[in-house]
């Protein structure tokens, strides 16, 4: 009861403060603008990519009659669809490639990231909902909370309140509750707008997975804000003056939200180096050289394969084979090069994960980093989702090329590169359709960040609780 | 005058005796040194790759030149293996495309480690072959997307993002502290105006910040191995931009302090200014740009699709090609060639001609976006300063586009040397190797003008400072 009264008092007092109206209004405005612009941007990109996927499919289906292997070289494209929630958090979407060119013999990396089209402004970040929630709301919280206790001390009302029989714990949690209501007042309308846009975009038939992702998104930010509020009110209670409280909180914000994210990423990159594109391609080429070349069946591996196939069909020469040996050679080559590419891409991705792990580990002491990872994971715009897309595109590519090679193997004889498949054949090849992984999968990718956030929250609340029970929260009281 | 000096001396003593200056100076020095080392490490890795590329190119061309000198009249040199190597080394196509391709390198400038700019977003080398150039450019260097999203912790970041915070931390209470300590009345009793008091205290802090800038810029000379005789002018301009940017923040502090509010109010307002000018406005403009000036590269698929996609018969491709290049047309030369590479070049040129309008459209769209940013950067000092830093370091998007322009020119020269020989069916001679077009990168950094950007920054500084002066005068 008393806590509710204190909360009500904090809420009413601050709401009437002109400074809160201005600061809260600006943040709310930014949040609404970020939601709207993010949604517009999302819509435009999602439409373009859907169109591009259709165009790529149409180009594939519209191919004239040709040799299946020429079709493998012609290839097709997989454009990465935008996930429903990515308009809230762009995550790494701007920096990862948009499309993968799927062709025979090689795995291409995703190309044409939006960051390459950007101006110098990209170095300042993007005003997304996540950006406002992760960076600006904590700042608003600091602004609201830095003087909650110190002001009372400076105005000599703290002792008065405590002399009325109010416990320090009641006072503390009452203030935390009041501040939480104020933050909800600012964030609520934007989240409602975001939810409305999300439902409108899915034709008011969002999947359970999307709803769960949105629910968890809200929950994680609610916890993040609560921790910031609890921490800021705690610092205010422990500080001797509003000035020192403010400086402490601002220093924490600058280190946690500006310096550490950059420093950990930069240090990670310096500690775990990756090869240059030139060296990467050379390594792949060297490994490919060790195996058979799809176009050149004259090396040792090809001979071994030839021996095996001849024995399998019980004939003496490839000309006697009832199938096209070139098709077999190319499929075996595809398997080998695929293995080589997988090996090198996996090594590269593992190195990137090592670089990123530094930020994940620092997330145990910096909730900003943990929330950033969880937020983009739930929005489907993190590196793990990108890799999932790339993996599925590669599976599709391999299946497509395999189908073309098998067609080559069965419909023509060895050495016949002129025989063409009819146009109907293209329509029989399946289209690429990317399915976003489940929310459970997304959470598993960021289990460590989730644990970091919970652990940080637990330790912070335990420390505050201990301080309250030992009556050491207010040094001057 | 004595009173004025006394205020300065007192202020200096207060600053040096407190813990804040020591902590802030330590943090600033640490960030500055880390930024230098980070920039140095980053560029050192790129230089190592460039050296590797140059070694690869040299080894390939040396080997080809050696085989081109092979005396085929000697019986011992007529083995199949030797003849094949000699044939490759004397084939204009083989050297032009698969064997002798060159690396066009975007060499980092001496100042690149200070402001890495867009250097991680764009490739800094390109292998140039004789085939269609648009199928070669638009490559990406391997980078961690998470790292790309947070950007660099380089000296430009320290100056643009952290330095204003340092200055704010040193100055937010330069007048309010007097009030809060009860010394304001005493101070006002001195024969100096309030503008002089605030001006002097601020000048002292600005001097400290400028000193810090000079120290780190000075340290950059030995750490990064900057040759002052060659790049001293560029470095001086870089320092000038950082000093003027600091002056701008000095003016902001002067204006906020002129309202004579409490320390907490000043700290919050100044952080608000920093947030708006360094974070909110640039990110908001970035977001608005993507909506108001969208760029669609989903249509770029043909830039990477293999030339196998071309279905037109050879004669249909060759006819317009010869019309464009009558010097390559030899109607009397009807001898069959195996392989006939003339159509290869005709097809590749057709690819480039088809893609050129698409690329031009794309480049115009990017340039238009940059023009919008330039129009607004008068009100965005942080963006303006970063553009100036990147321009001086040769790491801007415009510098990259200029590099791509040079690559395209070089591709023209590279093909211009070999194509006449291919069409005349001439072999390369050992002497030709000394005449191959070589890549020479021309940096845009030395000619980069900071005048307009600096003027905008100075004007804004003057305006904000004037506001503070006026406010204090009124009080």
CSV table of N, CA, C and O in Angstrom, one decimal, chain A residues 98-198:
chain,number,residue,atom,x,y,z
A,98,UNK,N,22.6,-9.3,-49.3
A,98,UNK,CA,21.2,-9.5,-49.5
A,98,UNK,C,20.9,-10.7,-50.3
A,98,UNK,O,19.9,-11.4,-50.1
A,99,UNK,N,21.8,-11.0,-51.3
A,99,UNK,CA,21.5,-12.2,-52.2
A,99,UNK,C,22.7,-13.1,-52.4
A,99,UNK,O,23.8,-12.6,-52.2
A,100,UNK,N,22.4,-14.3,-52.7
A,100,UNK,CA,23.4,-15.3,-53.0
A,100,UNK,C,23.2,-15.8,-54.4
A,100,UNK,O,22.1,-16.1,-54.8
A,101,UNK,N,24.3,-15.7,-55.2
A,101,UNK,CA,24.3,-16.3,-56.5
A,101,UNK,C,24.5,-17.8,-56.4
A,101,UNK,O,25.6,-18.2,-55.9
A,102,UNK,N,23.6,-18.6,-56.9
A,102,UNK,CA,23.7,-20.0,-56.8
A,102,UNK,C,24.0,-20.6,-58.1
A,102,UNK,O,23.3,-20.5,-59.1
A,103,UNK,N,25.2,-21.1,-58.2
A,103,UNK,CA,25.7,-21.7,-59.5
A,103,UNK,C,26.5,-23.0,-59.3
A,103,UNK,O,26.8,-23.3,-58.1
A,104,UNK,N,26.8,-23.6,-60.3
A,104,UNK,CA,27.6,-24.9,-60.2
A,104,UNK,C,29.0,-24.6,-59.8
A,104,UNK,O,29.6,-23.5,-60.1
A,105,UNK,N,29.7,-25.6,-59.2
A,105,UNK,CA,31.1,-25.6,-58.9
A,105,UNK,C,31.5,-24.7,-57.7
A,105,UNK,O,32.6,-24.9,-57.2
A,106,UNK,N,30.7,-23.7,-57.4
A,106,UNK,CA,31.2,-22.9,-56.3
A,106,UNK,C,30.1,-22.3,-55.4
A,106,UNK,O,29.0,-22.1,-55.9
A,107,UNK,N,30.5,-22.0,-54.2
A,107,UNK,CA,29.6,-21.4,-53.2
A,107,UNK,C,29.9,-19.9,-53.2
A,107,UNK,O,31.1,-19.6,-52.8
A,108,UNK,N,29.0,-19.1,-53.5
A,108,UNK,CA,29.3,-17.7,-53.4
A,108,UNK,C,28.8,-17.1,-52.1
A,108,UNK,O,27.9,-17.6,-51.5
A,109,UNK,N,29.5,-16.1,-51.7
A,109,UNK,CA,29.1,-15.4,-50.4
A,109,UNK,C,27.9,-14.5,-50.8
A,109,UNK,O,27.8,-14.1,-51.9
A,110,UNK,N,27.2,-14.1,-49.8
A,110,UNK,CA,26.1,-13.2,-50.0
A,110,UNK,C,26.6,-11.8,-50.4
A,110,UNK,O,27.7,-11.4,-49.8
A,111,UNK,N,26.0,-11.2,-51.3
A,111,UNK,CA,26.6,-9.9,-51.8
A,111,UNK,C,25.6,-8.7,-51.7
A,111,UNK,O,24.4,-9.0,-51.4
A,112,UNK,N,26.1,-7.5,-51.9
A,112,UNK,CA,25.3,-6.3,-52.0
A,112,UNK,C,24.6,-5.9,-50.7
A,112,UNK,O,23.4,-5.9,-50.6
A,113,UNK,N,25.4,-5.7,-49.7
A,113,UNK,CA,24.8,-5.3,-48.4
A,113,UNK,C,24.4,-3.8,-48.6
A,113,UNK,O,25.0,-3.1,-49.4
A,114,UNK,N,23.4,-3.4,-47.8
A,114,UNK,CA,22.9,-2.0,-47.9
A,114,UNK,C,23.9,-1.1,-47.4
A,114,UNK,O,24.0,0.1,-47.8
A,115,UNK,N,24.9,-1.5,-46.5
A,115,UNK,CA,25.9,-0.6,-46.0
A,115,UNK,C,26.8,-0.1,-47.1
A,115,UNK,O,27.3,1.0,-47.0
A,116,UNK,N,26.9,-0.9,-48.2
A,116,UNK,CA,27.8,-0.4,-49.3
A,116,UNK,C,27.2,0.8,-50.0
A,116,UNK,O,27.9,1.5,-50.7
A,117,UNK,N,25.9,0.9,-49.9
A,117,UNK,CA,25.3,2.1,-50.6
A,117,UNK,C,25.2,3.3,-49.7
A,117,UNK,O,24.7,4.3,-50.1
A,118,UNK,N,25.7,3.1,-48.5
A,118,UNK,CA,25.4,4.2,-47.5
A,118,UNK,C,26.5,5.3,-47.6
A,118,UNK,O,27.5,5.1,-48.2
A,119,UNK,N,26.1,6.4,-47.0
A,119,UNK,CA,27.1,7.5,-46.9
A,119,UNK,C,27.8,7.4,-45.6
A,119,UNK,O,27.6,6.4,-44.8
A,120,UNK,N,28.6,8.4,-45.3
A,120,UNK,CA,29.3,8.4,-44.0
A,120,UNK,C,28.4,8.3,-42.8
A,120,UNK,O,28.8,7.9,-41.7
A,121,UNK,N,27.1,8.6,-43.0
A,121,UNK,CA,26.2,8.5,-41.9
A,121,UNK,C,26.1,7.2,-41.2
A,121,UNK,O,25.7,7.0,-40.1
A,122,UNK,N,26.4,6.1,-42.0
A,122,UNK,CA,26.2,4.8,-41.5
A,122,UNK,C,27.1,4.5,-40.3
A,122,UNK,O,26.9,3.7,-39.5
A,123,UNK,N,28.2,5.4,-40.2
A,123,UNK,CA,29.2,5.2,-39.1
A,123,UNK,C,28.6,5.7,-37.8
A,123,UNK,O,29.2,5.6,-36.7
A,124,UNK,N,27.4,6.4,-37.9
A,124,UNK,CA,26.8,6.9,-36.7
A,124,UNK,C,25.7,6.0,-36.2
A,124,UNK,O,25.1,6.2,-35.2
A,125,UNK,N,25.3,5.0,-37.0
A,125,UNK,CA,24.3,4.0,-36.6
A,125,UNK,C,23.0,4.3,-37.4
A,125,UNK,O,22.9,5.1,-38.3
A,126,UNK,N,22.0,3.6,-37.0
A,126,UNK,CA,20.7,3.7,-37.6
A,126,UNK,C,19.6,3.9,-36.5
A,126,UNK,O,19.6,3.2,-35.5
A,127,UNK,N,18.7,4.9,-36.8
A,127,UNK,CA,17.7,5.2,-35.8
A,127,UNK,C,16.6,4.2,-35.9
A,127,UNK,O,15.5,4.4,-36.5
A,128,UNK,N,16.8,3.1,-35.3
A,128,UNK,CA,15.8,2.0,-35.3
A,128,UNK,C,15.1,2.0,-33.9
A,128,UNK,O,15.6,2.6,-32.9
A,129,UNK,N,14.0,1.3,-33.8
A,129,UNK,CA,13.3,1.1,-32.5
A,129,UNK,C,14.3,0.6,-31.5
A,129,UNK,O,14.4,1.1,-30.3
A,130,UNK,N,15.1,-0.5,-31.9
A,130,UNK,CA,16.1,-1.1,-31.0
A,130,UNK,C,17.1,-0.1,-30.5
A,130,UNK,O,17.5,0.0,-29.3
A,131,UNK,N,17.5,0.8,-31.4
A,131,UNK,CA,18.5,1.8,-31.1
A,131,UNK,C,18.0,2.8,-30.0
A,131,UNK,O,18.7,3.1,-29.0
A,132,UNK,N,16.7,3.2,-30.1
A,132,UNK,CA,16.1,4.0,-29.1
A,132,UNK,C,16.0,3.3,-27.8
A,132,UNK,O,16.3,3.8,-26.7
A,133,UNK,N,15.5,2.0,-27.9
A,133,UNK,CA,15.2,1.3,-26.7
A,133,UNK,C,16.6,0.9,-26.0
A,133,UNK,O,16.6,1.0,-24.7
A,134,UNK,N,17.6,0.6,-26.7
A,134,UNK,CA,18.8,0.2,-26.1
A,134,UNK,C,19.7,1.4,-25.6
A,134,UNK,O,20.3,1.2,-24.6
A,135,UNK,N,19.6,2.5,-26.3
A,135,UNK,CA,20.5,3.6,-25.9
A,135,UNK,C,19.8,4.8,-25.3
A,135,UNK,O,20.3,5.4,-24.3
A,136,UNK,N,18.7,5.2,-25.9
A,136,UNK,CA,18.1,6.4,-25.4
A,136,UNK,C,17.2,6.3,-24.2
A,136,UNK,O,17.1,7.1,-23.4
A,137,UNK,N,16.4,5.2,-24.2
A,137,UNK,CA,15.6,5.0,-23.0
A,137,UNK,C,16.4,4.9,-21.7
A,137,UNK,O,16.1,5.5,-20.7
A,138,UNK,N,17.5,4.1,-21.7
A,138,UNK,CA,18.4,4.2,-20.5
A,138,UNK,C,18.8,5.6,-20.1
A,138,UNK,O,18.9,5.9,-18.9
A,139,UNK,N,19.1,6.4,-21.1
A,139,UNK,CA,19.5,7.8,-20.8
A,139,UNK,C,18.3,8.5,-20.2
A,139,UNK,O,18.5,9.3,-19.3
A,140,UNK,N,17.1,8.3,-20.7
A,140,UNK,CA,15.9,8.9,-20.1
A,140,UNK,C,15.7,8.4,-18.7
A,140,UNK,O,15.4,9.2,-17.8
A,141,UNK,N,16.0,7.2,-18.5
A,141,UNK,CA,15.9,6.6,-17.1
A,141,UNK,C,16.8,7.3,-16.2
A,141,UNK,O,16.5,7.7,-15.1
A,142,UNK,N,18.1,7.5,-16.7
A,142,UNK,CA,19.1,8.2,-15.9
A,142,UNK,C,18.6,9.6,-15.5
A,142,UNK,O,18.6,10.0,-14.4
A,143,UNK,N,18.0,10.2,-16.5
A,143,UNK,CA,17.5,11.6,-16.4
A,143,UNK,C,16.4,11.6,-15.3
A,143,UNK,O,16.3,12.5,-14.5
A,144,UNK,N,15.5,10.6,-15.3
A,144,UNK,CA,14.4,10.6,-14.4
A,144,UNK,C,14.9,10.2,-13.0
A,144,UNK,O,14.3,10.7,-12.0
A,145,UNK,N,15.8,9.3,-12.9
A,145,UNK,CA,16.1,8.7,-11.6
A,145,UNK,C,17.3,9.3,-10.8
A,145,UNK,O,17.4,9.0,-9.6
A,146,UNK,N,18.2,10.0,-11.5
A,146,UNK,CA,19.4,10.4,-10.8
A,146,UNK,C,19.2,11.2,-9.5
A,146,UNK,O,20.0,11.1,-8.6
A,147,UNK,N,18.1,11.9,-9.5
A,147,UNK,CA,17.9,12.7,-8.2
A,147,UNK,C,16.8,12.2,-7.4
A,147,UNK,O,16.3,13.0,-6.5
A,148,UNK,N,16.3,11.0,-7.6
A,148,UNK,CA,15.1,10.6,-6.9
A,148,UNK,C,15.4,10.6,-5.4
A,148,UNK,O,14.5,11.0,-4.6
A,149,UNK,N,16.5,10.2,-4.9
A,149,UNK,CA,16.9,10.2,-3.5
A,149,UNK,C,17.7,11.5,-3.2
A,149,UNK,O,17.4,12.1,-2.1
A,150,UNK,N,18.6,11.8,-4.0
A,150,UNK,CA,19.5,13.0,-3.7
A,150,UNK,C,18.7,14.3,-3.5
A,150,UNK,O,19.0,15.1,-2.7
A,151,UNK,N,17.6,14.4,-4.4
A,151,UNK,CA,16.8,15.6,-4.3
A,151,UNK,C,16.1,15.7,-3.0
A,151,UNK,O,16.1,16.7,-2.3
A,152,UNK,N,15.6,14.5,-2.5
A,152,UNK,CA,14.9,14.5,-1.2
A,152,UNK,C,15.9,14.9,-0.1
A,152,UNK,O,15.6,15.5,0.9
A,153,UNK,N,17.2,14.4,-0.3
A,153,UNK,CA,18.2,14.6,0.7
A,153,UNK,C,18.5,16.1,0.7
A,153,UNK,O,18.6,16.8,1.8
A,154,UNK,N,18.7,16.7,-0.5
A,154,UNK,CA,19.1,18.1,-0.6
A,154,UNK,C,18.0,19.0,-0.1
A,154,UNK,O,18.2,20.1,0.4
A,155,UNK,N,16.7,18.5,-0.3
A,155,UNK,CA,15.6,19.4,0.1
A,155,UNK,C,15.1,19.0,1.5
A,155,UNK,O,14.1,19.5,2.0
A,156,UNK,N,15.9,18.2,2.2
A,156,UNK,CA,15.7,17.7,3.6
A,156,UNK,C,14.3,17.1,3.8
A,156,UNK,O,13.7,17.2,4.8
A,157,UNK,N,13.8,16.4,2.8
A,157,UNK,CA,12.5,15.7,2.9
A,157,UNK,C,12.7,14.3,3.2
A,157,UNK,O,11.7,13.6,3.6
A,158,UNK,N,13.9,13.8,3.0
A,158,UNK,CA,14.1,12.3,3.1
A,158,UNK,C,13.9,11.9,4.6
A,158,UNK,O,13.2,10.9,4.9
A,159,UNK,N,14.6,12.7,5.5
A,159,UNK,CA,14.4,12.3,6.9
A,159,UNK,C,13.0,12.4,7.4
A,159,UNK,O,12.5,11.6,8.2
A,160,UNK,N,12.3,13.4,6.8
A,160,UNK,CA,10.9,13.6,7.2
A,160,UNK,C,10.1,12.4,6.8
A,160,UNK,O,9.3,11.9,7.5
A,161,UNK,N,10.3,11.9,5.5
A,161,UNK,CA,9.6,10.7,5.0
A,161,UNK,C,9.9,9.5,5.9
A,161,UNK,O,9.0,8.8,6.3
A,162,UNK,N,11.2,9.3,6.2
A,162,UNK,CA,11.6,8.1,7.0
A,162,UNK,C,11.0,8.2,8.4
A,162,UNK,O,10.7,7.2,9.0
A,163,UNK,N,10.9,9.4,8.9
A,163,UNK,CA,10.4,9.6,10.3
A,163,UNK,C,8.9,9.2,10.4
A,163,UNK,O,8.4,9.1,11.5
A,164,UNK,N,8.3,9.1,9.2
A,164,UNK,CA,6.9,8.8,9.2
A,164,UNK,C,6.7,7.3,9.4
A,164,UNK,O,5.5,6.8,9.3
A,165,UNK,N,7.7,6.6,9.5
A,165,UNK,CA,7.6,5.1,9.6
A,165,UNK,C,7.7,4.3,8.4
A,165,UNK,O,7.6,3.1,8.3
A,166,UNK,N,8.1,5.1,7.3
A,166,UNK,CA,8.3,4.4,6.0
A,166,UNK,C,9.6,3.7,6.0
A,166,UNK,O,10.6,4.3,6.4
A,167,UNK,N,9.7,2.4,5.6
A,167,UNK,CA,11.0,1.8,5.6
A,167,UNK,C,11.7,2.2,4.3
A,167,UNK,O,11.1,2.6,3.3
A,168,UNK,N,13.1,2.1,4.4
A,168,UNK,CA,13.9,2.4,3.3
A,168,UNK,C,13.5,1.5,2.1
A,168,UNK,O,13.5,2.0,0.9
A,169,UNK,N,13.2,0.3,2.4
A,169,UNK,CA,12.9,-0.7,1.3
A,169,UNK,C,11.6,-0.2,0.6
A,169,UNK,O,11.5,-0.2,-0.6
A,170,UNK,N,10.6,0.2,1.4
A,170,UNK,CA,9.3,0.7,0.8
A,170,UNK,C,9.6,1.9,-0.1
A,170,UNK,O,9.0,2.0,-1.2
A,171,UNK,N,10.4,2.8,0.5
A,171,UNK,CA,10.7,4.0,-0.3
A,171,UNK,C,11.4,3.7,-1.6
A,171,UNK,O,11.0,4.2,-2.6
A,172,UNK,N,12.4,2.8,-1.5
A,172,UNK,CA,13.2,2.4,-2.7
A,172,UNK,C,12.3,1.8,-3.7
A,172,UNK,O,12.2,2.2,-4.9
A,173,UNK,N,11.5,0.8,-3.3
A,173,UNK,CA,10.7,0.0,-4.3
A,173,UNK,C,9.5,0.9,-4.8
A,173,UNK,O,9.1,0.7,-5.9
A,174,UNK,N,9.1,1.7,-3.9
A,174,UNK,CA,8.0,2.7,-4.4
A,174,UNK,C,8.5,3.6,-5.5
A,174,UNK,O,7.8,3.8,-6.5
A,175,UNK,N,9.7,4.1,-5.3
A,175,UNK,CA,10.3,5.0,-6.3
A,175,UNK,C,10.5,4.2,-7.6
A,175,UNK,O,10.3,4.7,-8.7
A,176,UNK,N,11.1,3.0,-7.5
A,176,UNK,CA,11.3,2.1,-8.7
A,176,UNK,C,10.0,1.9,-9.4
A,176,UNK,O,9.9,2.0,-10.6
A,177,UNK,N,8.9,1.6,-8.6
A,177,UNK,CA,7.7,1.4,-9.3
A,177,UNK,C,7.1,2.6,-10.0
A,177,UNK,O,6.7,2.5,-11.1
A,178,UNK,N,7.3,3.7,-9.3
A,178,UNK,CA,6.8,5.0,-10.0
A,178,UNK,C,7.5,5.3,-11.2
A,178,UNK,O,6.9,5.7,-12.3
A,179,UNK,N,8.9,5.1,-11.2
A,179,UNK,CA,9.7,5.4,-12.4
A,179,UNK,C,9.4,4.4,-13.5
A,179,UNK,O,9.4,4.7,-14.7
A,180,UNK,N,9.1,3.1,-13.1
A,180,UNK,CA,8.7,2.1,-14.1
A,180,UNK,C,7.5,2.5,-14.8
A,180,UNK,O,7.3,2.4,-16.1
A,181,UNK,N,6.5,3.1,-14.1
A,181,UNK,CA,5.2,3.5,-14.7
A,181,UNK,C,5.5,4.7,-15.7
A,181,UNK,O,4.9,4.7,-16.8
A,182,UNK,N,6.4,5.5,-15.3
A,182,UNK,CA,6.8,6.7,-16.2
A,182,UNK,C,7.4,6.2,-17.5
A,182,UNK,O,7.1,6.7,-18.6
A,183,UNK,N,8.3,5.2,-17.4
A,183,UNK,CA,9.0,4.7,-18.6
A,183,UNK,C,7.9,4.0,-19.5
A,183,UNK,O,8.0,4.1,-20.7
A,184,UNK,N,7.0,3.3,-18.8
A,184,UNK,CA,6.0,2.6,-19.6
A,184,UNK,C,5.1,3.6,-20.4
A,184,UNK,O,4.7,3.3,-21.5
A,185,UNK,N,5.0,4.8,-19.7
A,185,UNK,CA,4.2,5.8,-20.4
A,185,UNK,C,4.8,6.3,-21.7
A,185,UNK,O,4.1,6.6,-22.6
A,186,UNK,N,6.1,6.3,-21.7
A,186,UNK,CA,6.9,6.8,-22.9
A,186,UNK,C,7.0,5.6,-23.9
A,186,UNK,O,6.7,5.9,-25.1
A,187,UNK,N,7.3,4.4,-23.4
A,187,UNK,CA,7.5,3.3,-24.4
A,187,UNK,C,6.2,2.7,-24.9
A,187,UNK,O,6.1,2.3,-26.1
A,188,UNK,N,5.2,2.7,-24.0
A,188,UNK,CA,4.0,2.0,-24.4
A,188,UNK,C,3.4,2.4,-25.7
A,188,UNK,O,3.1,1.5,-26.6
A,189,UNK,N,3.1,3.7,-26.0
A,189,UNK,CA,2.5,4.1,-27.3
A,189,UNK,C,3.3,3.6,-28.5
A,189,UNK,O,2.7,3.1,-29.5
A,190,UNK,N,4.6,3.7,-28.4
A,190,UNK,CA,5.4,3.2,-29.5
A,190,UNK,C,5.3,1.7,-29.7
A,190,UNK,O,5.2,1.2,-30.9
A,191,UNK,N,5.3,1.0,-28.6
A,191,UNK,CA,5.2,-0.5,-28.7
A,191,UNK,C,3.8,-0.9,-29.3
A,191,UNK,O,3.7,-1.8,-30.0
A,192,UNK,N,2.8,-0.1,-28.9
A,192,UNK,CA,1.4,-0.3,-29.4
A,192,UNK,C,1.4,-0.1,-30.9
A,192,UNK,O,0.8,-0.9,-31.7
A,193,UNK,N,2.1,1.0,-31.3
A,193,UNK,CA,2.1,1.3,-32.8
A,193,UNK,C,2.9,0.2,-33.5
A,193,UNK,O,2.4,-0.3,-34.6
A,194,UNK,N,4.0,-0.3,-32.9
A,194,UNK,CA,4.8,-1.3,-33.5
A,194,UNK,C,4.0,-2.6,-33.6
A,194,UNK,O,4.0,-3.3,-34.7
A,195,UNK,N,3.2,-2.9,-32.6
A,195,UNK,CA,2.4,-4.1,-32.6
A,195,UNK,C,1.3,-4.0,-33.7
A,195,UNK,O,1.1,-5.0,-34.4
A,196,UNK,N,0.7,-2.8,-33.7
A,196,UNK,CA,-0.3,-2.6,-34.7
A,196,UNK,C,0.2,-2.8,-36.1
A,196,UNK,O,-0.4,-3.4,-37.0
A,197,UNK,N,1.4,-2.2,-36.4
A,197,UNK,CA,2.0,-2.3,-37.7
A,197,UNK,C,2.3,-3.7,-38.1
A,197,UNK,O,2.2,-4.2,-39.2
A,198,UNK,N,2.8,-4.4,-37.0
A,198,UNK,CA,3.2,-5.8,-37.2
A,198,UNK,C,2.0,-6.7,-37.7
A,198,UNK,O,2.0,-7.4,-38.6
